[in-house]
Coordinates of C-alpha atoms in Angstrom, one line a residue:
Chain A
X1 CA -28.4 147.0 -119.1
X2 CA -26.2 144.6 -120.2
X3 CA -23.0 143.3 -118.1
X4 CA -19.9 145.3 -118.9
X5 CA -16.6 143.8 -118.6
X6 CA -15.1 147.0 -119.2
X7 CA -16.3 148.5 -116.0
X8 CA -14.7 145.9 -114.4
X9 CA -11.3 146.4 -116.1
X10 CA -11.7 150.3 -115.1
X11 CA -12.7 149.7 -111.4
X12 CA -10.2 147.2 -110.7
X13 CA -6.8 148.6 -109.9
X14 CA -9.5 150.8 -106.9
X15 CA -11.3 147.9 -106.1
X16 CA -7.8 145.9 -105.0
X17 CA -6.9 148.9 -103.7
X18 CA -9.5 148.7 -101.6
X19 CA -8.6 145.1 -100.7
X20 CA -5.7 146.0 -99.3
X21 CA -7.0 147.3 -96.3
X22 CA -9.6 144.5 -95.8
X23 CA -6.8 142.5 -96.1
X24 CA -4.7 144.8 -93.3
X25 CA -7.7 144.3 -90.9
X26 CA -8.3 140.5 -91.4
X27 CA -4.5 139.5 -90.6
X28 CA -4.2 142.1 -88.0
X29 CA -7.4 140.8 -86.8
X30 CA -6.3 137.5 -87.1
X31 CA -3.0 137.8 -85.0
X32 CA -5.3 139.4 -82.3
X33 CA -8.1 137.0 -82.6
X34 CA -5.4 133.8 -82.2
X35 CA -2.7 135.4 -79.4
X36 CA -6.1 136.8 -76.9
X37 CA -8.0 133.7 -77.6
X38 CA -5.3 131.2 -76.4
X39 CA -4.8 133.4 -73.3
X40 CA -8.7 133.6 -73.0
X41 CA -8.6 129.5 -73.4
X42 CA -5.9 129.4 -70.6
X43 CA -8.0 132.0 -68.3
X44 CA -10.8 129.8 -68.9
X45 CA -9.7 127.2 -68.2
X46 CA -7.5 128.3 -65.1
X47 CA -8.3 126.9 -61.9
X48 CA -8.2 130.6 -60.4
X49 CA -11.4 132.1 -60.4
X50 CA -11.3 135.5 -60.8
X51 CA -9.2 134.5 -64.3
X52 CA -12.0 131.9 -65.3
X53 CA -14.7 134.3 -64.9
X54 CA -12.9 137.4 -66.5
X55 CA -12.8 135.1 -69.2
X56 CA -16.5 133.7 -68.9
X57 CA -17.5 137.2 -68.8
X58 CA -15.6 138.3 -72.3
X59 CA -16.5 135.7 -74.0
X60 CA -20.4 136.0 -73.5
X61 CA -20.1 139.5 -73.7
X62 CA -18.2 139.5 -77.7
X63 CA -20.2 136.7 -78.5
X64 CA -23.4 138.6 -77.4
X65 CA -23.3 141.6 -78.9
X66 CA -23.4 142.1 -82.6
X67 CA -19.8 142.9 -83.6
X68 CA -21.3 145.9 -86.2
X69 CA -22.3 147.5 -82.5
X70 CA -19.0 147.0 -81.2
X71 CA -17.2 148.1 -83.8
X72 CA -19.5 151.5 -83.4
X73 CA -18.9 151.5 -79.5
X74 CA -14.8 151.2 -80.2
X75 CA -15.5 154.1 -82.7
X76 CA -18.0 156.4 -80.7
X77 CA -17.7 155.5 -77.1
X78 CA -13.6 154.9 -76.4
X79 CA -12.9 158.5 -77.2
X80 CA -14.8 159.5 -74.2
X81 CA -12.4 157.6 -71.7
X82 CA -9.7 159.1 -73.7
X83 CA -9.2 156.7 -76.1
X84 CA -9.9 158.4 -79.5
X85 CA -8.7 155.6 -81.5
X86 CA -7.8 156.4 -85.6
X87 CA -11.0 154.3 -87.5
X88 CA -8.8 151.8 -88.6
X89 CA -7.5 150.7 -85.3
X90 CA -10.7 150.6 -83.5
X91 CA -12.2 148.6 -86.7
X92 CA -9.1 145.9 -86.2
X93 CA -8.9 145.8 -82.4
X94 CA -13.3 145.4 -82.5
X95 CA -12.9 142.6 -85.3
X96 CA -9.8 141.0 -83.4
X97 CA -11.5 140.9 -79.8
X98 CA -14.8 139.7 -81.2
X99 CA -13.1 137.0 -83.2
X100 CA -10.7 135.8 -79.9
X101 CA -13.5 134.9 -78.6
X102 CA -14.8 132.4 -80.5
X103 CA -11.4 131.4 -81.0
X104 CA -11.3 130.7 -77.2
X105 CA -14.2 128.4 -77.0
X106 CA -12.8 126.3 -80.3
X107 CA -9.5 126.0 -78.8
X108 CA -11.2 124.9 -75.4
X109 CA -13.6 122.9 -77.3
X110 CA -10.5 121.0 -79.0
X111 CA -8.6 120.5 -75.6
X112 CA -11.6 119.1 -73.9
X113 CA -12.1 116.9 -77.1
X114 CA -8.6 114.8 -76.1
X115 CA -9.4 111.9 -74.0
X116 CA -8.4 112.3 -70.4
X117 CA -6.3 108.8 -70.3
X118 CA -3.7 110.7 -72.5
X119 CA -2.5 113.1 -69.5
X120 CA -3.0 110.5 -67.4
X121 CA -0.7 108.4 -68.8
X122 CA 2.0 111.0 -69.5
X123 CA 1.4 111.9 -65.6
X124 CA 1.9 107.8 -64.9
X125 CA 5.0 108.3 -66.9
X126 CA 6.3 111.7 -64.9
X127 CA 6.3 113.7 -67.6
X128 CA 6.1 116.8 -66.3
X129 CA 2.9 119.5 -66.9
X130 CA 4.9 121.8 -69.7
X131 CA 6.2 119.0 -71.2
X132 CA 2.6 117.3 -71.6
X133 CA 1.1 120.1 -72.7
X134 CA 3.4 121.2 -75.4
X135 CA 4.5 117.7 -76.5
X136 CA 1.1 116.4 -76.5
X137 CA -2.4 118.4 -75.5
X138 CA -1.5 121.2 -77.5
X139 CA -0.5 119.6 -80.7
X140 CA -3.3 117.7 -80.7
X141 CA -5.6 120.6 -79.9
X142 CA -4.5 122.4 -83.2
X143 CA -5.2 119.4 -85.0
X144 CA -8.8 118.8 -84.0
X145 CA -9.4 122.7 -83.4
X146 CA -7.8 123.5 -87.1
X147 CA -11.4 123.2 -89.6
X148 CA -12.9 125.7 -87.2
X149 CA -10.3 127.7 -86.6
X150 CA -9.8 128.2 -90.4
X151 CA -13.8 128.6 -90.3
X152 CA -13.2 131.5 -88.1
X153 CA -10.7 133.5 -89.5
X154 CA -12.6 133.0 -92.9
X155 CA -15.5 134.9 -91.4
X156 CA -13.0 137.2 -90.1
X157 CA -12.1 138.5 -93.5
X158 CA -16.0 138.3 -94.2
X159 CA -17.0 140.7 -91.2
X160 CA -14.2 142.8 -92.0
X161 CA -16.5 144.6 -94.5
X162 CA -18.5 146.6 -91.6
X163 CA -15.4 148.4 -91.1
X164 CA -16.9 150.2 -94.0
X165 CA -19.7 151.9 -91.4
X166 CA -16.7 154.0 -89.3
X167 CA -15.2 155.4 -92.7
X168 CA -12.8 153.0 -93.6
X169 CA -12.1 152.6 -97.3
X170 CA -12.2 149.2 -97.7
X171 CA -13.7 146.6 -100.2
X172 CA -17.1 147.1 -99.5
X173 CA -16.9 150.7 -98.9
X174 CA -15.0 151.5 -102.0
X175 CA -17.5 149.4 -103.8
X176 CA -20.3 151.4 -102.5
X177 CA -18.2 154.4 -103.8
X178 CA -17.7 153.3 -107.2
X179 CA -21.4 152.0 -107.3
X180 CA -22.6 155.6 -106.4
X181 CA -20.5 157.3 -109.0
X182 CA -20.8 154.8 -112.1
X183 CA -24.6 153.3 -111.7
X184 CA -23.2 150.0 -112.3
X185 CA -23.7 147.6 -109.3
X186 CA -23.8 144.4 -110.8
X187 CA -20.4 144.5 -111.7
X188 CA -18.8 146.3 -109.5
X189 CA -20.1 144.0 -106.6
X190 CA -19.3 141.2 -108.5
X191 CA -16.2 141.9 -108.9
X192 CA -15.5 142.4 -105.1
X193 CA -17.7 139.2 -104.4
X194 CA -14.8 138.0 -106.4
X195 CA -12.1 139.0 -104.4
X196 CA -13.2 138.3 -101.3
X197 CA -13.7 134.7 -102.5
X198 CA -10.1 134.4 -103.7
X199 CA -8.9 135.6 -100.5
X200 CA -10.8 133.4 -98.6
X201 CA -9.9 130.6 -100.8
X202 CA -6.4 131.1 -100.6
X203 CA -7.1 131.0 -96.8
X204 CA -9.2 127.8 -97.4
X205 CA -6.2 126.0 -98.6
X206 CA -3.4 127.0 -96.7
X207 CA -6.1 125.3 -93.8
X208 CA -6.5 122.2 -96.2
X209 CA -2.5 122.1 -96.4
X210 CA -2.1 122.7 -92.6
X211 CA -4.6 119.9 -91.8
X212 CA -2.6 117.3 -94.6
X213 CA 0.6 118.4 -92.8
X214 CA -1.1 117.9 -88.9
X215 CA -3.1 114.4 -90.4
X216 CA -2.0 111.2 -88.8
X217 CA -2.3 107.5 -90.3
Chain B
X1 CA 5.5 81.1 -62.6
X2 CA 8.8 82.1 -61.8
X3 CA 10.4 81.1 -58.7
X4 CA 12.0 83.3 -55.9
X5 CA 14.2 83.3 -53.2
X6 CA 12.4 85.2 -50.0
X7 CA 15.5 86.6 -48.4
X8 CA 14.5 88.1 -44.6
X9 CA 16.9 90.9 -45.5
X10 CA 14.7 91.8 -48.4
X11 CA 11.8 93.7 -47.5
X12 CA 8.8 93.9 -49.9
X13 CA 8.9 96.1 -53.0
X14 CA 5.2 97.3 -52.2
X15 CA 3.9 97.9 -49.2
X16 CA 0.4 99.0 -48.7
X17 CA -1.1 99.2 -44.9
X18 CA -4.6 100.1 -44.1
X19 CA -5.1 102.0 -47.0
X20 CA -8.2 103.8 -47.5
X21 CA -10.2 105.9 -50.1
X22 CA -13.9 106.9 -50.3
X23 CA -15.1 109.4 -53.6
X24 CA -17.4 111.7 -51.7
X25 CA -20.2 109.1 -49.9
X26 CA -18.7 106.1 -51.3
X27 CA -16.2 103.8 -50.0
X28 CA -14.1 102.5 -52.4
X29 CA -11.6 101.1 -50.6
X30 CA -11.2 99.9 -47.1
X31 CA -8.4 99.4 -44.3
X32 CA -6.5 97.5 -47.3
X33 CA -3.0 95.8 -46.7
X34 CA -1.3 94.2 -49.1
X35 CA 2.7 93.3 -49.7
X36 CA 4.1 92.5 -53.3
X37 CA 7.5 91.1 -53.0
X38 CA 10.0 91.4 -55.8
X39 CA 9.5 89.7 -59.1
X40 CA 6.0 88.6 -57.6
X41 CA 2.8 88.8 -60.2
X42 CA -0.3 89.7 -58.2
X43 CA -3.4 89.5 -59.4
X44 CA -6.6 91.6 -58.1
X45 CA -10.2 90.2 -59.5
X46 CA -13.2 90.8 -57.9
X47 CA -16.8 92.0 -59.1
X48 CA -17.0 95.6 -61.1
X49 CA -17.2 97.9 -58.6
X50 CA -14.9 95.9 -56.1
X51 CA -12.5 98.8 -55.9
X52 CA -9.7 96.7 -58.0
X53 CA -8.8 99.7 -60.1
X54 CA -9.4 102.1 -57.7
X55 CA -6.0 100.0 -55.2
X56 CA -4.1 99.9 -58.3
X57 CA -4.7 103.9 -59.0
X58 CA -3.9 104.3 -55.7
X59 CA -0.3 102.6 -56.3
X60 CA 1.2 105.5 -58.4
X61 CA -1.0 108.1 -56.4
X62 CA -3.1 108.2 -59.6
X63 CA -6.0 108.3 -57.0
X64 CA -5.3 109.8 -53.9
X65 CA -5.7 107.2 -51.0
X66 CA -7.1 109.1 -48.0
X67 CA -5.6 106.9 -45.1
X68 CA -2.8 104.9 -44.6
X69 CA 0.5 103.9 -46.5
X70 CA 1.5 103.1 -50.2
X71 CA 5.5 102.7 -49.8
X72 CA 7.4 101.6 -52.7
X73 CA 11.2 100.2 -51.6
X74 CA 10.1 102.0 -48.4
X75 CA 9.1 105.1 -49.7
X76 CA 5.4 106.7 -48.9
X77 CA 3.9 107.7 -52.0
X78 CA 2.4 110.6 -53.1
X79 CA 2.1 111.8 -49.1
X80 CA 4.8 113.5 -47.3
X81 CA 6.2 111.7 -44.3
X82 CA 5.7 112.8 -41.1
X83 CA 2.6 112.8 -38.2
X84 CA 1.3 116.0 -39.2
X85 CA -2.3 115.9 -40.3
X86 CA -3.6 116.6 -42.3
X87 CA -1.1 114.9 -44.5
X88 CA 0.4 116.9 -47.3
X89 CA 1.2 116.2 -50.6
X90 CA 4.7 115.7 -51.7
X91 CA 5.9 118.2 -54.0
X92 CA 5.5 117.9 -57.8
X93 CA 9.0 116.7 -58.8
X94 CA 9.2 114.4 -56.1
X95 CA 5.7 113.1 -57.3
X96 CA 7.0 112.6 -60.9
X97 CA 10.2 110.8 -59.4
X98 CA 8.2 108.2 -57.6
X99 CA 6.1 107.5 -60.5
X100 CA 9.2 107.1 -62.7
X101 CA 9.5 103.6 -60.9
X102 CA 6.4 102.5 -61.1
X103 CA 5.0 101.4 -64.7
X104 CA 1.7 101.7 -65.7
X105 CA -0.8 100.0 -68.5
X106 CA -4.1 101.0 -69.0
X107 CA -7.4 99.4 -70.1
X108 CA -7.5 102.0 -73.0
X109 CA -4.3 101.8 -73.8
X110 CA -3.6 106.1 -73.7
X111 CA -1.0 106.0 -76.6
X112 CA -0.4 109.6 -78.0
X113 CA -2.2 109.3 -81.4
X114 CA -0.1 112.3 -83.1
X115 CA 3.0 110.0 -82.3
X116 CA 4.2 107.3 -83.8
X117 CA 4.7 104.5 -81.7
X118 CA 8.4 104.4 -81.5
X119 CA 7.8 108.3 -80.6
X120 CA 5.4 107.2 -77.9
X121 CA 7.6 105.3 -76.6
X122 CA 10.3 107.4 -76.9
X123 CA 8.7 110.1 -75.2
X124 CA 9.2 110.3 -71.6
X125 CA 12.9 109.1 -72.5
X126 CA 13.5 112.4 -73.3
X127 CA 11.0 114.2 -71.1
X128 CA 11.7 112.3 -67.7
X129 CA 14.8 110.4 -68.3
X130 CA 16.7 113.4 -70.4
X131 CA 18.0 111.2 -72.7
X132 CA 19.1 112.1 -76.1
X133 CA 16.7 111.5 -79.5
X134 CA 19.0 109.2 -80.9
X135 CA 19.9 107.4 -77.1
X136 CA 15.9 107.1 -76.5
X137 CA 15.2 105.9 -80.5
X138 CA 17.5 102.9 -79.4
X139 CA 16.2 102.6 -76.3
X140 CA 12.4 102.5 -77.7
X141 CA 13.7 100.6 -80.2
X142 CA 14.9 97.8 -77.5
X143 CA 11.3 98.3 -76.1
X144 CA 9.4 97.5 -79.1
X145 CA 11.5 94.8 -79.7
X146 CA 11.0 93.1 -76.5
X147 CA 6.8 93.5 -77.2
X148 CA 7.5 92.4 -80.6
X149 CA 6.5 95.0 -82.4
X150 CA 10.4 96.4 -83.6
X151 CA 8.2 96.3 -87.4
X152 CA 5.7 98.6 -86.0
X153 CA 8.0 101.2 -84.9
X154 CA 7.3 104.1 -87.6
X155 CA 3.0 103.0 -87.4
X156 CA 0.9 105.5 -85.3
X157 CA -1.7 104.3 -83.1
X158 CA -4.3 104.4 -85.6
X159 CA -2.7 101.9 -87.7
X160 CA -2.1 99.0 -85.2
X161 CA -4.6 96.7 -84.5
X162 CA -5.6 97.1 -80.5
X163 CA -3.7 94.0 -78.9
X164 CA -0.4 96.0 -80.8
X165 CA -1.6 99.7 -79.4
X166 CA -1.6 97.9 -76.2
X167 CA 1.9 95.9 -76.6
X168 CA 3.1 99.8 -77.4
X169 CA 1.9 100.9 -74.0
X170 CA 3.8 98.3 -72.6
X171 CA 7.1 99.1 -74.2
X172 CA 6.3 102.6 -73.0
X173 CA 6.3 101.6 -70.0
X174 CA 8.9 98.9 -69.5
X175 CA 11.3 101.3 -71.4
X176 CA 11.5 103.3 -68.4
X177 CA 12.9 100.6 -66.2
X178 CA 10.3 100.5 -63.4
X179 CA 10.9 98.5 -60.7
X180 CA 7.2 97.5 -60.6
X181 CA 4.4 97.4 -63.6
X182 CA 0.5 98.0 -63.0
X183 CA -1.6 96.5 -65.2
X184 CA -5.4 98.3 -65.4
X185 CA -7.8 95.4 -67.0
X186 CA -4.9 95.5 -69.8
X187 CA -7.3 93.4 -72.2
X188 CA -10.6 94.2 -71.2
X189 CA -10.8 96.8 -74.4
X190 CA -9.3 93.9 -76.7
X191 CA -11.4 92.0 -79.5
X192 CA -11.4 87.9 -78.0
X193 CA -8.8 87.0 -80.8
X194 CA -6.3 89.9 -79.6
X195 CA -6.3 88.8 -76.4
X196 CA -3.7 86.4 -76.3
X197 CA -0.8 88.1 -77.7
X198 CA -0.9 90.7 -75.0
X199 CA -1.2 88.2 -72.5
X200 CA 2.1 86.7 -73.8
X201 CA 4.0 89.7 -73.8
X202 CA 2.9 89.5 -70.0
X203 CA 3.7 86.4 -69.5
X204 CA 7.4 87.0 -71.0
X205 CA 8.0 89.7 -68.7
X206 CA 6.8 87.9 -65.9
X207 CA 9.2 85.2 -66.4
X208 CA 11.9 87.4 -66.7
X209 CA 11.0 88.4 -63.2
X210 CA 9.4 92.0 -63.6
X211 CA 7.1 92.8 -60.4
X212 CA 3.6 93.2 -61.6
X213 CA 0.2 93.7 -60.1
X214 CA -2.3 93.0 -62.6
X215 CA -6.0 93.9 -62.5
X216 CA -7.6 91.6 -64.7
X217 CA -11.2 89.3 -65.5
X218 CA -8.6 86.8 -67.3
X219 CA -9.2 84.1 -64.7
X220 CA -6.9 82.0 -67.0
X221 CA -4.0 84.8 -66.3
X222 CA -4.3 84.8 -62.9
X223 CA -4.3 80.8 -62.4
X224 CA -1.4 79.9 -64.3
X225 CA 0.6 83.5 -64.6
X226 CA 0.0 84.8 -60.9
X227 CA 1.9 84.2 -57.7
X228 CA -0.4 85.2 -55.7
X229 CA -4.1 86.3 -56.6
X230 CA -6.1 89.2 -54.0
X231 CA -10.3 88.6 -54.3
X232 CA -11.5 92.4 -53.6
X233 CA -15.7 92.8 -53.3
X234 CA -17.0 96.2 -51.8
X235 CA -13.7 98.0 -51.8
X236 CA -12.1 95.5 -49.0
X237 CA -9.8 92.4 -49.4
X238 CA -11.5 89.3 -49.2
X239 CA -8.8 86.8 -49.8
X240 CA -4.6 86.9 -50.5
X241 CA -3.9 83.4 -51.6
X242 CA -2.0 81.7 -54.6
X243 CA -4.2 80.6 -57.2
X244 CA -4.5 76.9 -56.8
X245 CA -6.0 78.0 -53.3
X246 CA -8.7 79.9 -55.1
X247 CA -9.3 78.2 -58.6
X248 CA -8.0 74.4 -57.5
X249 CA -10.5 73.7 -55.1
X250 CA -14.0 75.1 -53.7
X251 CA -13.1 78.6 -52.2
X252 CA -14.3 79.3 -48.3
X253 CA -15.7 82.4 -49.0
X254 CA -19.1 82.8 -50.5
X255 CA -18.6 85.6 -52.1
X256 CA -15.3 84.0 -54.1
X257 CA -17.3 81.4 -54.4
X258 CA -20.3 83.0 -56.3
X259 CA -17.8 84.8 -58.1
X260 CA -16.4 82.4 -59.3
X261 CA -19.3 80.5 -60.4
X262 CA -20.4 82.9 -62.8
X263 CA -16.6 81.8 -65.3
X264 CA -17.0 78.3 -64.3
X265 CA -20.4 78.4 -66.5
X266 CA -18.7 79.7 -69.0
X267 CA -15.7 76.8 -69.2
X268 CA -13.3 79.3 -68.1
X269 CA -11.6 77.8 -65.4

């Protein structure tokens, strides 16, 4: 069986189709994964305890469990505490939370990274605690924190593709469609390889222009 | 040396009495007093371990001393006033006010590496003073100048050499006005050849009569730059005396003594 440009070229226009919504799950995904995993960094980070180990405990627990498990307990289990959630939400909210909290532990990583002599000396100075830590902990934890942040919400748009086990007709699902209908794999899979690899490269670089923009000296 | 007029009226810019401090078992500090009149340079040597850096943390309630006073112009810092005990800490703001006055330099110098080092200096101009960019540009300006670095101003950290990161931290610190500077081993992190220029920059401010208490292994510094020089071993104060009491002839105490002994091998004093 030879390789068929022309079934590319047919499948296409479904196949970005498709995209769209792994697209609408990574960026959700993404705004979830970066707003809860900042307030997970702060929770862990907090000198009250019952925030620390709220936090502790979420982020062993999304770490722990495979997220193609989760995503099927959002799905299967929510609706029997009343939350029958539409596929699509439980796939982004499952994606999101997983991702926040890795996002956490880079983020605390990063801020534990800065020497300590730097808030000392802004506290020497009186600068007081908001100031120090938007002026000069926070800046700097972006900046260290940013090649495996943008790590992170590459795999993001990778994982996205279990959403295809709750129904959701994204990439890979619509690929496994179009597979099952037209008998030609090869192509059509390497034609979504290909457009998850422009997505992610397009993420790639916007974290290659961010880190050229945050570089000092 | 600069020279000074002891007024009785004028009472001294530091004050510490019995001051002590112990980290968990250890005592670092014990039943210290110590006065620093105005435009006086002290000096604290003493082995590693000696508890120098642990007094001067103790200055700007960096460290927390656990008895006794730290008053600056009169003022008890970092506790509030009052027999209650146990003592309580002053509030945050009032915290940040007293340190306002009282510059500090450290051995690793701390800039901001995300900054350049006008910004660095510039900083807490806007942060704690609440002046204006362009006011505190002119007034970090004025700063660098003074450390002679005005050619530095737009360089970050990175790109100075480390006597010039550490000339930065001055101006970051004079630019505030303090009444008093603390020095933390302000060359110890410094390449042999870098060493000098920093010590100028000391000496400069010195003469112009800035109040300084400098921890430091320069024996050099403290014989010719110091008014006074304070030999600390074991966390208590061995000796107050100006330096030609210590370096000019054979010291009383054995333990200055064997201190001692160990630059005079090397041609330092």
């Amino acid at each position: 069986m030879d390789f068929s440009f022309d079934v590319i070229a047919h499948n296409l226009p479904y196949l970005l189709a498709a995209a769209r919504w792994t697209l609408l799950i990574s960026v959700a995904g993404m705004a979830i994964s970066i707003v809860l995993g900042v307030l997970l960094c702060a929770a862990r980070l907090s000198s009250n305890l019952a925030l620390a180990s709220f936090a502790r405990f979420y982020i062993s627990f999304f770490r722990g469990v495979p997220l193609l498990v989760q995503l099927l307990m959002f799905f299967y289990m929510l609706p029997y505490v009343g939350l029958d959630l539409p596929a699509i939400a439980a796939a982004i909210l499952a994606t999101g939370m997983c991702s926040a909290a890795y996002t956490a532990e880079i983020l605390r990583g990063a801020l534990q990274a800065i020497p300590k002599g730097q808030a000392e000396a802004a506290e020497a100075l009186g600068i007081p605690s908001l100031a120090l830590w938007r002026r000069i902990l926070v800046p700097q934890a972006i900046r260290l924190g940013l090649p495996s942040l943008v790590n992170e919400l590459i795999l993001l748009v990778k994982v996205s593709s279990l959403a295809s086990v709750v129904g959701i007709a994204e990439l890979t699902r619509v690929s496994q469609n179009i597979t099952g209908e037209t008998y030609r794999p090869l192509e059509i899979y390497v034609a979504a390889a290909g457009i998850y690899f422009v997505i992610n490269f397009v993420l790639s670089r916007f974290g290659r222009m961010a880190e050229k923009r945050l570089q000092i000296g | 040396m600069n020279t000074k007029t002891p007024s009785a009226a004028t009472e001294a810019l530091i004050s510490v009495r019995n001051m002590s401090k112990s980290f968990k078992d250890f005592e670092a500090l014990r039943d210290i007093t110590l006065d620093v009149n105005r435009s006086e340079v002290v000096c604290l040597i003493g082995p590693s371990g000696s508890g120098k850096s642990t007094l001067l943390r103790c200055l700007n309630f960096l460290e927390a001393y656990d008895t006794g006073e730290v008053r600056l112009e009169g003022e008890l810092i970092g506790w509030q006033e009052g027999t209650a005990q146990p003592r309580r800490r002053v509030a945050a703001g009032t915290l940040r006010r007293q340190r306002q006055h009282i510059g500090m330099v450290f051995q690793q110098f701390n800039l901001w590496p995300h900054l350049t080092a006008l910004e660095n200096v510039a900083e807490a101009l806007i942060q704690v003073k609440g002046l204006g960019k362009k006011a505190a540009q002119d007034a970090a300006m004025a700063a660098l100048t003074k450390v002679h670095l005005s050619d530095k101003a737009q360089n970050h950290p990175a790109n100075l050499s480390g006597g010039q990161q550490q000339r930065v931290a001055i101006a970051r610190a004079i630019a505030m006005e303090p009444r008093v500077m603390l020095f933390d081993e302000p060359t110890s992190a410094l390449d042999p050849e870098l060493v000098g220029e920093v010590l100028t920059v000391m000496k400069e401010m010195a003469a112009e009569g800035m109040t300084m208490v400098v921890v430091t292994h320069e024996m050099g510094f403290a014989a010719h730059v110091a008014d006074r020089v304070a030999f600390l071993d074991k966390g208590r104060l061995v000796t107050l005396a100006p330096p030609a009491d210590i370096f000019g002839r054979e010291p009383d105490d054995p333990r200055v003594r064997s201190f001692l002994q160990t630059y005079r091998e090397r041609n330092v004093v």
